[in-house]
Short mmCIF file of C-alpha atoms in Angstrom, two decimals:
data_model
loop_
_atom_site.label_atom_id
_atom_site.label_comp_id
_atom_site.label_asym_id
_atom_site.label_seq_id
_atom_site.Cartn_x
_atom_site.Cartn_y
_atom_site.Cartn_z
CA MET A 17 0.00 0.00 0.00
CA LYS A 18 1.38 3.40 -0.99
CA ILE A 19 1.09 6.36 1.37
CA VAL A 20 2.80 9.75 1.35
CA VAL A 21 4.82 11.43 4.07
CA GLN A 22 5.27 15.18 4.02
CA VAL A 23 8.41 16.78 5.46
CA LYS A 24 9.21 20.47 5.80
CA LEU A 25 12.49 21.67 4.34
CA MET A 26 14.51 24.22 6.30
CA PRO A 27 16.92 25.74 3.76
CA GLU A 28 19.11 28.78 4.23
CA ALA A 29 18.19 31.97 2.35
CA GLU A 30 20.44 31.18 -0.64
CA GLU A 31 19.21 27.59 -0.77
CA ALA A 32 15.57 28.72 -0.62
CA ALA A 33 16.20 31.09 -3.53
CA ALA A 34 17.72 28.22 -5.54
CA LEU A 35 14.76 25.93 -4.80
CA GLY A 36 12.26 28.64 -5.75
CA SER A 37 14.14 29.40 -8.97
CA THR A 38 14.20 25.68 -9.81
CA LEU A 39 10.46 25.29 -9.39
CA ARG A 40 9.72 28.36 -11.51
CA THR A 41 12.09 27.20 -14.25
CA VAL A 42 10.84 23.61 -14.51
CA ASN A 43 7.18 24.71 -14.48
CA ASP A 44 7.77 27.40 -17.12
CA LEU A 45 9.39 24.74 -19.28
CA ALA A 46 6.52 22.35 -18.51
CA CYS A 47 4.14 24.98 -19.92
CA TRP A 48 6.28 25.12 -23.08
CA VAL A 49 6.29 21.32 -23.38
CA SER A 50 2.51 21.38 -22.90
CA ARG A 51 2.09 23.83 -25.77
CA VAL A 52 4.24 21.62 -28.00
CA ALA A 53 2.21 18.55 -27.03
CA PHE A 54 -1.08 20.36 -27.68
CA ALA A 55 0.07 21.60 -31.09
CA ARG A 56 1.13 18.09 -32.10
CA GLY A 57 -2.02 16.38 -30.85
CA VAL A 58 -0.52 15.14 -27.57
CA PRO A 59 1.83 12.44 -28.89
CA ARG A 60 3.19 9.58 -26.82
CA GLU A 61 5.90 10.27 -24.30
CA TYR A 62 8.67 8.86 -26.50
CA GLU A 63 7.67 11.04 -29.47
CA LEU A 64 7.20 14.12 -27.28
CA ARG A 65 10.68 13.56 -25.87
CA GLN A 66 12.13 13.72 -29.39
CA HIS A 67 10.57 17.17 -29.91
CA THR A 68 11.41 18.69 -26.52
CA TYR A 69 14.33 16.95 -24.79
CA ALA A 70 17.13 18.84 -26.57
CA HIS A 71 15.53 22.20 -25.79
CA LEU A 72 15.08 21.32 -22.12
CA LYS A 73 18.74 20.33 -21.88
CA ALA A 74 19.77 23.57 -23.59
CA GLU A 75 17.77 25.51 -20.99
CA GLY A 76 19.92 24.07 -18.23
CA LEU A 77 17.91 21.10 -16.98
CA GLY A 78 19.65 17.89 -16.06
CA ALA A 79 18.84 14.67 -17.89
CA GLN A 80 16.58 13.31 -15.14
CA ALA A 81 14.86 16.66 -14.55
CA ALA A 82 14.11 16.98 -18.26
CA GLN A 83 12.63 13.47 -18.33
CA HIS A 84 10.46 14.27 -15.31
CA VAL A 85 9.15 17.48 -16.89
CA ILE A 86 8.11 15.60 -20.03
CA LYS A 87 6.53 12.80 -18.02
CA LYS A 88 4.68 15.33 -15.83
CA VAL A 89 3.12 16.90 -18.92
CA CYS A 90 2.12 13.52 -20.36
CA ASP A 91 0.55 12.48 -17.06
CA ALA A 92 -1.42 15.74 -16.92
CA TYR A 93 -2.90 15.12 -20.39
CA THR A 94 -3.63 11.50 -19.51
CA THR A 95 -5.62 12.70 -16.49
CA LEU A 96 -7.44 15.32 -18.56
CA HIS A 97 -8.47 12.79 -21.20
CA ALA A 98 -9.61 10.33 -18.53
CA ASN A 99 -11.80 13.04 -16.98
CA LEU A 100 -13.24 13.90 -20.39
CA ARG A 101 -14.09 10.26 -21.10
CA ALA A 102 -15.66 9.83 -17.67
CA GLY A 103 -17.78 12.95 -18.08
CA ASN A 104 -16.27 14.64 -15.04
CA LEU A 105 -15.96 17.92 -16.96
CA GLY A 106 -19.53 18.00 -18.21
CA LYS A 107 -21.37 16.88 -21.32
CA PRO A 108 -19.67 16.92 -24.76
CA LYS A 109 -20.81 20.45 -25.70
CA SER A 110 -20.79 22.02 -22.26
CA ARG A 111 -18.84 25.24 -21.74
CA ARG A 112 -16.64 23.74 -19.03
CA ARG A 113 -15.65 20.76 -21.20
CA ILE A 114 -14.91 22.91 -24.25
CA LYS A 115 -12.79 25.29 -22.16
CA ALA A 116 -10.73 22.43 -20.72
CA ALA A 117 -10.14 20.70 -24.05
CA SER A 118 -9.54 23.76 -26.26
CA LYS A 119 -6.25 25.01 -24.80
CA PRO A 120 -2.93 23.61 -23.55
CA ILE A 121 -2.61 22.64 -19.89
CA ALA A 122 -0.83 25.32 -17.86
CA PHE A 123 1.34 24.73 -14.79
CA ARG A 124 1.55 27.21 -11.92
CA SER A 125 5.02 28.26 -10.79
CA GLU A 126 4.72 26.40 -7.45
CA VAL A 127 3.37 23.12 -8.87
CA ALA A 128 5.11 19.98 -7.61
CA GLN A 129 8.21 18.74 -9.40
CA PRO A 130 9.01 15.01 -9.07
CA TYR A 131 12.48 13.87 -7.97
CA ASP A 132 13.88 10.36 -8.12
CA ASP A 133 16.86 8.89 -6.25
CA ARG A 134 19.30 10.28 -8.81
CA CYS A 135 18.19 13.86 -8.12
CA LEU A 136 17.45 13.53 -4.41
CA SER A 137 19.16 11.60 -1.61
CA TRP A 138 18.12 11.32 2.03
CA GLN A 139 20.31 11.29 5.14
CA TYR A 140 17.88 10.12 7.82
CA ASP A 141 20.26 10.19 10.80
CA GLN A 142 21.19 13.82 10.18
CA GLN A 143 17.67 14.66 8.90
CA THR A 144 19.06 16.30 5.78
CA VAL A 145 18.66 15.88 2.03
CA SER A 146 20.84 16.49 -0.99
CA ILE A 147 18.76 17.88 -3.85
CA TRP A 148 19.33 18.94 -7.47
CA THR A 149 18.59 22.53 -8.51
CA THR A 150 19.16 24.54 -11.65
CA VAL A 151 22.19 26.20 -10.02
CA GLY A 152 23.76 22.94 -8.91
CA ARG A 153 23.24 20.30 -6.27
CA ILE A 154 22.53 21.55 -2.74
CA LYS A 155 23.68 19.36 0.11
CA ASN A 156 22.81 19.17 3.81
CA VAL A 157 19.40 20.82 3.54
CA GLY A 158 17.63 20.12 6.83
CA PHE A 159 14.10 18.81 7.08
CA ALA A 160 11.62 18.48 9.95
CA CYS A 161 8.96 15.85 10.57
CA SER A 162 7.50 13.82 13.41
CA GLY A 163 9.25 10.79 14.86
CA ASP A 164 6.66 8.40 13.43
CA ALA A 165 6.98 9.97 9.97
CA LEU A 166 10.78 9.60 10.13
CA LYS A 167 10.43 5.89 10.99
CA VAL A 168 8.11 5.37 8.01
CA LEU A 169 10.57 7.17 5.74
CA GLN A 170 13.50 5.07 6.92
CA GLN A 171 11.70 1.77 6.54
CA TYR A 172 9.37 2.19 3.58
CA ARG A 173 10.33 5.16 1.39
CA LYS A 174 10.38 4.02 -2.21
CA GLY A 175 9.99 5.76 -5.53
CA GLU A 176 9.69 9.45 -6.34
CA SER A 177 9.34 12.45 -4.04
CA ASP A 178 7.69 15.74 -4.98
CA LEU A 179 9.06 19.18 -4.20
CA ILE A 180 6.35 21.81 -3.65
CA GLU A 181 6.17 25.37 -2.34
CA ARG A 182 3.38 26.77 -0.17
CA ASP A 183 3.49 30.41 0.90
CA GLY A 184 7.25 30.52 0.61
CA VAL A 185 7.77 27.27 2.55
CA PHE A 186 9.20 24.21 0.77
CA TYR A 187 8.02 20.66 1.39
CA LEU A 188 9.02 17.23 0.14
CA ILE A 189 6.23 14.71 -0.28
CA ALA A 190 7.75 11.24 -0.26
CA THR A 191 6.07 8.06 -1.47
CA CYS A 192 6.28 5.13 0.97
CA ASP A 193 5.32 1.54 0.17
CA VAL A 194 3.92 0.28 3.48
CA PRO A 195 3.00 -3.43 3.76
CA GLU A 196 -0.65 -4.18 4.39
CA ALA A 197 -1.77 -6.30 7.30
CA GLU A 198 -3.49 -9.56 6.37
CA ALA A 199 -7.26 -9.10 6.48
CA TYR A 200 -9.14 -11.29 8.94
CA GLU A 201 -12.53 -12.96 8.54
CA PRO A 202 -15.03 -10.37 9.84
CA ASP A 203 -17.54 -11.16 12.52
CA GLY A 204 -20.25 -8.89 11.09
CA PHE A 205 -19.95 -5.42 9.58
CA ILE A 206 -20.10 -1.88 10.89
CA GLY A 207 -22.17 0.33 8.61
CA VAL A 208 -21.00 3.94 8.25
CA ASP A 209 -23.50 6.56 7.10
CA LEU A 210 -21.80 9.77 5.95
CA GLY A 211 -23.56 13.10 6.08
CA ILE A 212 -23.34 16.83 6.72
CA VAL A 213 -25.42 17.27 9.89
CA ASN A 214 -23.76 14.14 11.30
CA ILE A 215 -20.38 13.63 9.64
CA ALA A 216 -20.40 9.89 10.34
CA THR A 217 -22.89 7.61 12.07
CA THR A 218 -22.10 3.93 12.65
CA SER A 219 -24.40 1.00 13.28
CA THR A 220 -22.64 0.40 16.63
CA GLY A 221 -23.74 3.73 18.10
CA TYR A 222 -20.82 6.06 17.34
CA GLN A 223 -21.88 9.43 15.96
CA ALA A 224 -19.62 12.30 14.91
CA ALA A 225 -21.82 15.39 14.95
CA GLY A 226 -21.15 18.08 12.38
CA ARG A 227 -22.57 21.00 14.38
CA GLY A 228 -19.20 22.15 15.71
CA LEU A 229 -17.57 21.92 12.29
CA GLY A 230 -20.48 23.80 10.73
CA ARG A 231 -20.11 26.63 13.23
CA TYR A 232 -16.36 26.71 12.64
CA ARG A 233 -16.90 27.00 8.86
CA LYS A 234 -19.39 29.86 9.32
CA ARG A 235 -16.99 31.74 11.57
CA GLN A 236 -14.16 31.33 9.07
CA LEU A 237 -16.40 32.42 6.18
CA ALA A 238 -17.57 35.51 8.06
CA LEU A 239 -14.00 36.43 8.99
CA ARG A 240 -12.78 36.02 5.39
CA ARG A 241 -15.58 38.25 4.13
CA LYS A 242 -14.79 40.86 6.75
CA LEU A 243 -11.08 40.91 5.90
CA GLN A 244 -11.75 40.95 2.15
CA LYS A 245 -13.93 44.05 2.54
CA LYS A 246 -11.15 45.87 4.44
CA ARG A 247 -8.70 45.62 1.53
CA THR A 248 -5.85 46.94 3.66
CA LYS A 249 -2.33 45.54 3.81
CA SER A 250 -2.85 44.16 7.30
CA ALA A 251 -6.13 42.53 6.23
CA LYS A 252 -4.44 40.89 3.25
CA ARG A 253 -1.65 39.72 5.53
CA ARG A 254 -4.20 38.18 7.89
CA LEU A 255 -5.93 36.46 5.00
CA LYS A 256 -2.66 34.97 3.86
CA GLU A 257 -1.88 33.77 7.39
CA ARG A 258 -5.27 32.08 7.64
CA SER A 259 -5.16 30.42 4.23
CA ARG A 260 -5.76 26.67 4.36
CA ARG A 261 -6.42 26.82 8.11
CA GLU A 262 -9.97 25.54 7.61
CA THR A 263 -8.71 22.78 5.32
CA ARG A 264 -6.20 21.61 7.94
CA HIS A 265 -8.87 21.70 10.65
CA VAL A 266 -11.26 19.57 8.58
CA LYS A 267 -8.48 17.15 7.71
CA ASN A 268 -7.62 16.68 11.37
CA ILE A 269 -11.27 16.00 12.26
CA ASN A 270 -11.55 13.44 9.46
CA HIS A 271 -8.39 11.70 10.69
CA ILE A 272 -9.86 11.45 14.20
CA ILE A 273 -13.20 10.09 12.95
CA ALA A 274 -11.54 7.56 10.65
CA LYS A 275 -9.20 6.34 13.38
CA THR A 276 -12.12 5.92 15.80
CA ILE A 277 -14.14 3.85 13.31
CA VAL A 278 -11.23 1.63 12.27
CA THR A 279 -10.12 1.08 15.87
CA GLU A 280 -13.62 0.00 16.86
CA ALA A 281 -13.85 -2.40 13.93
CA GLU A 282 -10.44 -3.89 14.73
CA ARG A 283 -11.32 -4.27 18.43
CA THR A 284 -14.58 -6.11 17.65
CA SER A 285 -13.15 -8.13 14.69
CA ALA A 286 -15.75 -6.55 12.40
CA GLY A 287 -15.56 -5.27 8.86
CA ILE A 288 -16.48 -1.79 7.64
CA SER A 289 -19.20 -1.04 5.11
CA LEU A 290 -19.03 2.36 3.37
CA GLU A 291 -21.34 4.12 0.94
CA GLU A 292 -20.11 4.58 -2.64
CA LEU A 293 -20.74 8.34 -3.01
CA LYS A 294 -18.62 8.97 -6.09
CA GLY A 295 -20.26 11.50 -8.44
CA ILE A 296 -22.74 12.78 -5.85
CA ARG A 297 -21.80 16.41 -6.52
CA GLN A 298 -22.87 16.03 -10.14
CA ARG A 299 -26.09 14.13 -9.32
CA VAL A 300 -27.49 16.30 -6.55
CA ARG A 301 -29.14 19.68 -7.23
CA LEU A 302 -29.59 22.04 -4.29
CA ARG A 303 -30.88 25.51 -3.58
CA LYS A 304 -28.28 28.28 -3.58
CA PRO A 305 -28.03 28.68 0.24
CA GLN A 306 -27.17 24.97 0.59
CA ARG A 307 -24.48 24.80 -2.07
CA VAL A 308 -21.59 26.16 -0.01
CA THR A 309 -22.25 23.64 2.76
CA PHE A 310 -22.66 20.75 0.34
CA HIS A 311 -19.53 21.47 -1.70
CA SER A 312 -17.50 21.95 1.50
CA TRP A 313 -18.44 18.42 2.58
CA ALA A 314 -15.18 16.45 2.65
CA PHE A 315 -16.79 13.00 2.38
CA ALA A 316 -14.24 11.71 -0.14
CA GLN A 317 -11.34 12.62 2.13
CA LEU A 318 -12.96 10.89 5.11
CA GLY A 319 -13.63 7.81 2.99
CA ASP A 320 -10.01 7.72 1.80
CA PHE A 321 -8.76 7.99 5.38
CA ILE A 322 -10.97 5.12 6.50
CA VAL A 323 -9.82 2.99 3.55
CA TYR A 324 -6.08 3.40 4.09
CA LYS A 325 -6.29 3.05 7.88
CA ALA A 326 -8.39 -0.10 7.47
CA ARG A 327 -5.90 -1.58 5.01
CA ARG A 328 -2.98 -0.89 7.35
CA ALA A 329 -4.86 -2.55 10.22
CA GLY A 330 -6.10 -5.52 8.16
CA VAL A 331 -9.77 -4.59 8.62
CA PRO A 332 -12.00 -5.88 5.78
CA LEU A 333 -13.80 -3.06 3.96
CA VAL A 334 -16.48 -3.05 1.28
CA PHE A 335 -18.39 -0.34 -0.61
CA VAL A 336 -22.15 -0.59 -1.11
CA ASP A 337 -24.81 1.20 -3.14
CA PRO A 338 -26.28 4.00 -0.98
CA ALA A 339 -29.59 4.13 -2.89
CA TYR A 340 -32.66 4.21 -0.61
CA THR A 341 -30.68 3.43 2.56
CA SER A 342 -32.31 6.44 4.24
CA GLN A 343 -35.82 5.39 3.11
CA THR A 344 -35.60 1.68 3.94
CA CYS A 345 -36.63 0.31 7.32
CA ALA A 346 -33.79 -1.66 8.87
CA GLU A 347 -36.31 -3.84 10.76
CA CYS A 348 -38.82 -4.91 8.10
CA GLY A 349 -37.18 -3.74 4.85
CA HIS A 350 -40.13 -1.53 3.81
CA VAL A 351 -39.09 1.25 1.38
CA ASP A 352 -41.06 4.47 1.34
CA LYS A 353 -40.00 8.07 0.80
CA ARG A 354 -42.34 9.12 3.61
CA ASN A 355 -40.44 6.94 6.10
CA ARG A 356 -37.87 9.72 6.36
CA VAL A 357 -39.97 12.27 8.24
CA ASN A 358 -37.16 14.84 8.52
CA GLN A 359 -33.38 14.96 8.75
CA GLY A 360 -33.15 13.13 12.07
CA LEU A 361 -36.39 11.16 12.38
CA PHE A 362 -37.32 7.86 10.75
CA ILE A 363 -40.79 6.31 11.20
CA CYS A 364 -41.60 3.17 9.22
CA ARG A 365 -45.02 3.33 7.53
CA ASN A 366 -45.25 -0.45 7.60
CA CYS A 367 -44.14 -1.67 11.03
CA GLY A 368 -44.17 1.65 12.91
CA VAL A 369 -40.60 1.48 14.21
CA VAL A 370 -39.18 4.85 15.28
CA ALA A 371 -35.44 5.45 14.96
CA HIS A 372 -32.80 8.05 14.30
CA ALA A 373 -32.66 8.43 10.52
CA ASP A 374 -28.87 8.22 10.21
CA ARG A 375 -28.67 5.28 12.64
CA ASN A 376 -31.32 3.42 10.62
CA ALA A 377 -29.38 4.11 7.41
CA SER A 378 -26.15 2.83 8.98
CA HIS A 379 -27.86 -0.48 9.84
CA ASN A 380 -28.98 -0.82 6.21
CA ILE A 381 -25.43 -0.12 5.03
CA ALA A 382 -24.08 -2.75 7.44
CA THR A 383 -26.57 -5.32 6.10
CA ARG A 384 -25.63 -4.54 2.51
CA GLY A 385 -21.95 -4.78 3.38
CA GLU A 386 -22.38 -8.26 4.77
CA THR A 387 -24.33 -9.26 1.64
CA VAL A 388 -21.59 -7.91 -0.63
CA TRP A 389 -18.88 -9.69 1.39
CA ASN A 390 -20.70 -13.03 1.32
CA ALA A 391 -21.46 -12.69 -2.39
CA GLY A 392 -17.77 -12.20 -3.06
CA ARG A 393 -16.94 -15.45 -1.27
CA GLU A 394 -19.68 -17.58 -2.80
CA SER A 395 -18.82 -19.68 -5.84
CA ARG A 396 -20.59 -18.87 -9.11
CA VAL A 397 -19.75 -22.26 -10.63
CA PRO A 398 -22.90 -24.36 -11.35
CA ALA A 399 -23.29 -27.38 -9.14
CA THR A 400 -22.20 -30.67 -10.66
CA PRO A 401 -25.27 -32.86 -11.45
#
């Protein structure tokens, strides 16, 4: 299983200038390579290399850096074409799709640049790195990370690392190939219902309320609006200081929720059943006041955290269809839109059971998870007569 570990670089002033210049140079050249690829109909990587490699070398890039720039451009176009085929950028004649497909891909100056072991070496004991730049190789650049992250780097780092810049601070994001624990045979499944009012509700009784996070988002939104109206230097400085603070806060909450769910499943030898919510932003239509809340919902991030933590712990995990889980009675199986009285109340029109709506949905998700797991184990070979 591949995970990433982020470390903060602590270069001197001259070293920071060299790193910043390197990122600007490679991304400016990536924009040029992208224009060449677009003009030639996005050829394969080998053909694109024939048209661009000599120019990249003449501009001062090393052999490996030039290869990585070309590969980065090819990967960007591969992702774009995959999104176009999947319909993630709208219908064939939509304005968004036409805009994305009608011009070359551009790279911002601080976009990540990949480094392999020829361009970057790690000294874990000294907590330093030696890294290639356009002005030469810089040695003994210090980095900072937690003790656990350093252990993971020492044991499992493998493959490329990305150099990025955020607000003048440089980071290395290293890829680590961590072995997965062997999954056990689950004794039942824990259903997890994801939502906005309640971020996560499990069939075992755990509920992560979203009220506090909602209030935090509103406070941050009000403060941003207030500072944006000021338009003074100090207000702009405050805005810059607070950038991504809400994102980090939400990420931390999702980590806590995911760890709680996975730990409970591991303790009870149960599996985890999650809803497959991919594409929900395109399917759901909401009134304007609800759109900010809905599009701020980090359900995909929470799902990813649960998945990778479960795989590291060896907890079985399945995805199920979320259709009608909130309208189906977990006791008798009766499906009726009117069963969901309001956001938090469920009353079955058939058997009369009264339950919390999210808790009822989590029980349905748990049942579907067990069905999916058993179906995957059952043989589809016809019985021998």
